[in-house]
mmCIF file of C-alpha atoms in Angstrom:
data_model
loop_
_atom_site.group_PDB
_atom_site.id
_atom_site.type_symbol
_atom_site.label_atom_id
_atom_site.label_comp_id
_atom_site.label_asym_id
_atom_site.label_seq_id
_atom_site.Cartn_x
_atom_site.Cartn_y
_atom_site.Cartn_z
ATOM 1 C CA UNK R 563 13.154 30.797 69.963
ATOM 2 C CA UNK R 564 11.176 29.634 72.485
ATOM 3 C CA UNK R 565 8.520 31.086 75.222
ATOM 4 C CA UNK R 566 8.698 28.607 78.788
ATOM 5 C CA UNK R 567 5.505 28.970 81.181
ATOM 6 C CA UNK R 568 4.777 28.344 84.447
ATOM 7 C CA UNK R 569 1.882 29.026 86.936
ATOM 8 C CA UNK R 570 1.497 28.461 90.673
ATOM 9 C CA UNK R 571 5.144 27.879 91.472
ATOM 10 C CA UNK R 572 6.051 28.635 95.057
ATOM 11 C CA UNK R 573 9.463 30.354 96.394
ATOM 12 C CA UNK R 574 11.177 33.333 96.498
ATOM 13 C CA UNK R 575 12.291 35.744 93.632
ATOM 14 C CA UNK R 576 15.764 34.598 93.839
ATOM 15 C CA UNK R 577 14.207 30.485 93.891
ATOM 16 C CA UNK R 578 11.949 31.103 90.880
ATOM 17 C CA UNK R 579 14.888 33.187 88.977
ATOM 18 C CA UNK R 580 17.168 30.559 89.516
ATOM 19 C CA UNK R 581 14.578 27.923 88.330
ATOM 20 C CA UNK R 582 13.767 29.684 85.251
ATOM 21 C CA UNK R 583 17.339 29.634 84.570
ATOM 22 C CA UNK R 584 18.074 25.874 85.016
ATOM 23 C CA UNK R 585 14.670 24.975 82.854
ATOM 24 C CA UNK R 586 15.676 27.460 80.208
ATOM 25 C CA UNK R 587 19.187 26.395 80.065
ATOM 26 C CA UNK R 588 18.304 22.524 79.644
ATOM 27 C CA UNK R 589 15.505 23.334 76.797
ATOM 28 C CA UNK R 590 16.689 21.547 73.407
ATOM 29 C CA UNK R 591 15.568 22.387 69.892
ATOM 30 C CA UNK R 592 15.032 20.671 67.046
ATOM 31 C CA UNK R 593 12.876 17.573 67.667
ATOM 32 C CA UNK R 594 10.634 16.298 65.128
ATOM 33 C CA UNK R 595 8.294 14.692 66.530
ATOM 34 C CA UNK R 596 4.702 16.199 66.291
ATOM 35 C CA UNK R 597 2.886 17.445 68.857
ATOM 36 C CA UNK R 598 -0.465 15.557 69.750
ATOM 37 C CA UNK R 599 -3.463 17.562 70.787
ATOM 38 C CA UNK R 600 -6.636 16.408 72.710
ATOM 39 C CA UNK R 601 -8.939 17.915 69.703
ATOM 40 C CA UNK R 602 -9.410 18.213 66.408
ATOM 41 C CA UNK R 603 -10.589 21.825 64.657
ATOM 42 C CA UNK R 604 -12.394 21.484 60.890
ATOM 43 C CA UNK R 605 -13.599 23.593 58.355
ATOM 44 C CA UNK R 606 -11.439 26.801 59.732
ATOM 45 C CA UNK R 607 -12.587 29.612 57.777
ATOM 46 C CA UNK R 608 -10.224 30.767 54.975
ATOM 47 C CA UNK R 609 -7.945 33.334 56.593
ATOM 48 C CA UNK R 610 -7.429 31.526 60.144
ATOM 49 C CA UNK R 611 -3.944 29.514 60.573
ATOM 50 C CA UNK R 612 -2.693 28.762 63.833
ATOM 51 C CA UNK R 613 -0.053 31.318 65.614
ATOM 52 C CA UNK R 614 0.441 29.323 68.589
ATOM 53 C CA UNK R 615 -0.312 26.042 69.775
ATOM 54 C CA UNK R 616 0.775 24.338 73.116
ATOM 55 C CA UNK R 617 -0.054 21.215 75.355
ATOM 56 C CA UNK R 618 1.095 20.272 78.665
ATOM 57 C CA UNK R 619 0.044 16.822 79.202
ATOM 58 C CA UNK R 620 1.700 16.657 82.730
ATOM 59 C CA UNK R 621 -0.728 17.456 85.779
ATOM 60 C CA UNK R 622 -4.009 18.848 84.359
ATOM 61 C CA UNK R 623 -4.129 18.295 80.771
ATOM 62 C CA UNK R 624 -4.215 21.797 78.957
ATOM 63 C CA UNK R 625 -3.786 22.441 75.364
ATOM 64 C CA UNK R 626 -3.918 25.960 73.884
ATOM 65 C CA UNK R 627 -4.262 27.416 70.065
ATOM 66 C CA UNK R 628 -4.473 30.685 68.844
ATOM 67 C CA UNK R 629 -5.097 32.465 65.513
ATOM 68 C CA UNK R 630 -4.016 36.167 65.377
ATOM 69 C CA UNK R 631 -5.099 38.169 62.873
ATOM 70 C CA UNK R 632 -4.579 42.053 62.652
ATOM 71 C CA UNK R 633 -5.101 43.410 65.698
ATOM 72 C CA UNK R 634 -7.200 40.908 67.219
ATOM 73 C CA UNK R 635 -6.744 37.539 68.705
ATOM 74 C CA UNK R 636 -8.558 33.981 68.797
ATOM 75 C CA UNK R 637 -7.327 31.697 71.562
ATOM 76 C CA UNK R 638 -9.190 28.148 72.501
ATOM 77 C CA UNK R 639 -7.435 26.543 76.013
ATOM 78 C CA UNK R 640 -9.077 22.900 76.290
ATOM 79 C CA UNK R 641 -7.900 21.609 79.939
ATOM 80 C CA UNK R 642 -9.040 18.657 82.122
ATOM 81 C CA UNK R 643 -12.139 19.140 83.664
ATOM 82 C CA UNK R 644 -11.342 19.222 87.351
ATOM 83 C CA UNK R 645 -14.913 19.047 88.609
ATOM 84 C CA UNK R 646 -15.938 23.039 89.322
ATOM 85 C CA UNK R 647 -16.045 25.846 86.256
ATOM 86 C CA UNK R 648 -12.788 26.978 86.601
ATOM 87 C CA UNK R 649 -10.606 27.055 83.136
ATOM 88 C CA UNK R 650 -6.752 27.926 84.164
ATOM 89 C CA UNK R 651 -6.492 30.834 86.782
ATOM 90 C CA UNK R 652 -10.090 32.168 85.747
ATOM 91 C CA UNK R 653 -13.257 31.911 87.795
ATOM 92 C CA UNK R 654 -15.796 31.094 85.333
ATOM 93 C CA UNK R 655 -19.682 32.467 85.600
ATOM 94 C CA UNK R 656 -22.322 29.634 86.374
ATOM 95 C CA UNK R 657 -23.581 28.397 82.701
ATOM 96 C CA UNK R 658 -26.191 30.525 81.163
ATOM 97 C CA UNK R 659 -26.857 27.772 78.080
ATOM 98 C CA UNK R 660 -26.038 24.801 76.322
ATOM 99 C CA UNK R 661 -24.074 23.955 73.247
ATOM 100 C CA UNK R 662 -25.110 20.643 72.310
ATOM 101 C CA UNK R 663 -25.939 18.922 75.384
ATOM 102 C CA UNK R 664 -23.146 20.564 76.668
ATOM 103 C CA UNK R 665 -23.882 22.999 79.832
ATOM 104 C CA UNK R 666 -21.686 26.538 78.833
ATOM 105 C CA UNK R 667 -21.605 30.139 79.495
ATOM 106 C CA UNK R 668 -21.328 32.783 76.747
ATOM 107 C CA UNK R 669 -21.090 36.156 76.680
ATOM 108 C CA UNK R 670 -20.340 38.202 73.304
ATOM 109 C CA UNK R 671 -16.204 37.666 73.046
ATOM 110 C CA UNK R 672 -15.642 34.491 75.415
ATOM 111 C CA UNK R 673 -17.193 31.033 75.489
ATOM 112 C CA UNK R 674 -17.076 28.349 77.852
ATOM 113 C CA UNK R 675 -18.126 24.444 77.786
ATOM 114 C CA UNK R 676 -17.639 22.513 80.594
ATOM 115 C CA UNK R 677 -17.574 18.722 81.070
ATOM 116 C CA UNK R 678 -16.877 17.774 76.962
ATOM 117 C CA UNK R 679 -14.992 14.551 77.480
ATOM 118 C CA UNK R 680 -13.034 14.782 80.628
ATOM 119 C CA UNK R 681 -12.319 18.575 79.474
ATOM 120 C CA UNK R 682 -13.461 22.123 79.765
ATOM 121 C CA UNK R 683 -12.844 24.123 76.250
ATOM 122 C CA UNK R 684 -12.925 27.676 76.491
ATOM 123 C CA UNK R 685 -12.408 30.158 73.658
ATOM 124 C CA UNK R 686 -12.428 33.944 73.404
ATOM 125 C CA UNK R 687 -11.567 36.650 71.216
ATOM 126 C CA UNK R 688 -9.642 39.791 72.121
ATOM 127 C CA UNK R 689 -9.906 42.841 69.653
ATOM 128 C CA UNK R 690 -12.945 42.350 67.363
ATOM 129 C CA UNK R 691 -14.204 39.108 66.146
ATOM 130 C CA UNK R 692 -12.467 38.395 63.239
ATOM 131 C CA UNK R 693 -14.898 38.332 60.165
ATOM 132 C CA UNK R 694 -13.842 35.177 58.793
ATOM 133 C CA UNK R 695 -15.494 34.417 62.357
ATOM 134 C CA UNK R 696 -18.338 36.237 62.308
ATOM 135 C CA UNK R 697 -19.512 35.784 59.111
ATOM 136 C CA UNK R 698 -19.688 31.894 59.901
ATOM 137 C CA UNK R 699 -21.434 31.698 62.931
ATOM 138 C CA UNK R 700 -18.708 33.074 66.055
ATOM 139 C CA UNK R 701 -17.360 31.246 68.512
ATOM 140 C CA UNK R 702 -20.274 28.848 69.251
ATOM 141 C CA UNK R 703 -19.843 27.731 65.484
ATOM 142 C CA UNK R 704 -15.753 27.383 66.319
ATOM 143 C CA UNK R 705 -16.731 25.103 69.077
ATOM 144 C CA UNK R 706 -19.387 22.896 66.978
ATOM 145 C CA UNK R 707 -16.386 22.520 64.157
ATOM 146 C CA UNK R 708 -14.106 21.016 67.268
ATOM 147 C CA UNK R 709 -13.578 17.447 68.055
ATOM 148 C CA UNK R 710 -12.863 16.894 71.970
ATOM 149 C CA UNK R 711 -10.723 13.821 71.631
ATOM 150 C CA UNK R 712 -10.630 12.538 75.144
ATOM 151 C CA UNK R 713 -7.787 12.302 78.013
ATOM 152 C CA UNK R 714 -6.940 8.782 76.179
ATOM 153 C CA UNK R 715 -3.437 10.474 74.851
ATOM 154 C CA UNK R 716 -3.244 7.313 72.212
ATOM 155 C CA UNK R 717 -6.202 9.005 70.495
ATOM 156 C CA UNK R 718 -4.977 12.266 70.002
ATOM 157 C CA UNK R 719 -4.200 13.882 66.729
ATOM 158 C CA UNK R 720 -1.124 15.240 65.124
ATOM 159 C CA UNK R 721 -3.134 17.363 62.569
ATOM 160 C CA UNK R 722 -5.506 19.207 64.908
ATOM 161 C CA UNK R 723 -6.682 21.894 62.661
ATOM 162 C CA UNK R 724 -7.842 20.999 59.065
#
């Protein structure tokens, strides 16, 4: 199976029903090609393997992974910087720190870094922190263990977490 997204299309019901029709109707499965993220993830705590990971390389580069576990949820979105704190359709608070030299804002379940490489990486729990998390350091420590690759696509890895 397969779950198709989009944001900010324009039209009416009937337009965007018919267009979600004609995308989901030319969809094909079965590739084998890998799919190529902008970062790379190490030393994931025992416990934590990726649920869901996506990248849409077309407009503003966004790539997304998540790690469910339980009842609670892990997600990292790393999209192309587009010059104000914004990450997706949220409004992001001014910065309140810095992770490395790295201007960010976090708060106790959501993290944001802005301007790593041509990208903005935000991650955020919902539920309870994992423990595998919070026994190594929360989300700042996620963020230290990731790699911002770049917007150079040639660079990008095939084996993001590891």
């Amino acid at each position: 199976w397969a779950e198709l997204g989009a944001h900010r299309l324009r039209g009416t019901t009937a337009e965007l029903t018919r267009m979600a029709y004609r995308i989901a109707e030319s969809a094909r499965f079965g590739g084998t090609r890998p799919l190529p993220m902008p970062f790379n993830m190490k030393g994931v705590p025992d416990g934590l393997a990726p649920s869901i990971m996506d990248v849409s390389p077309e407009g503003r580069v966004r790539a997304s992974l998540s790690f469910i576990v339980g009842d609670s949820s892990v997600g990292m979105d790393v999209i192309e910087s587009a010059g104000s704190p914004e990450v997706g359709d949220l409004e992001l608070p001014a910065p309140n720190t810095r992770l490395g030299r790295y201007p960010a804002y976090v708060s106790a379940n959501r993290l944001h870094v802005f301007g790593v490489k041509g990208f903005d990486v935000s991650v955020g729990v919902t539920g309870s922190l994992p423990s595998q998390l919070r026994t190594t350091g929360g989300l700042p420590e996620m963020f230290r263990r990731t790699t911002i690759l770049g917007l150079d696509q040639s660079k990008w890895t095939t084996d993001p977490v590891n």
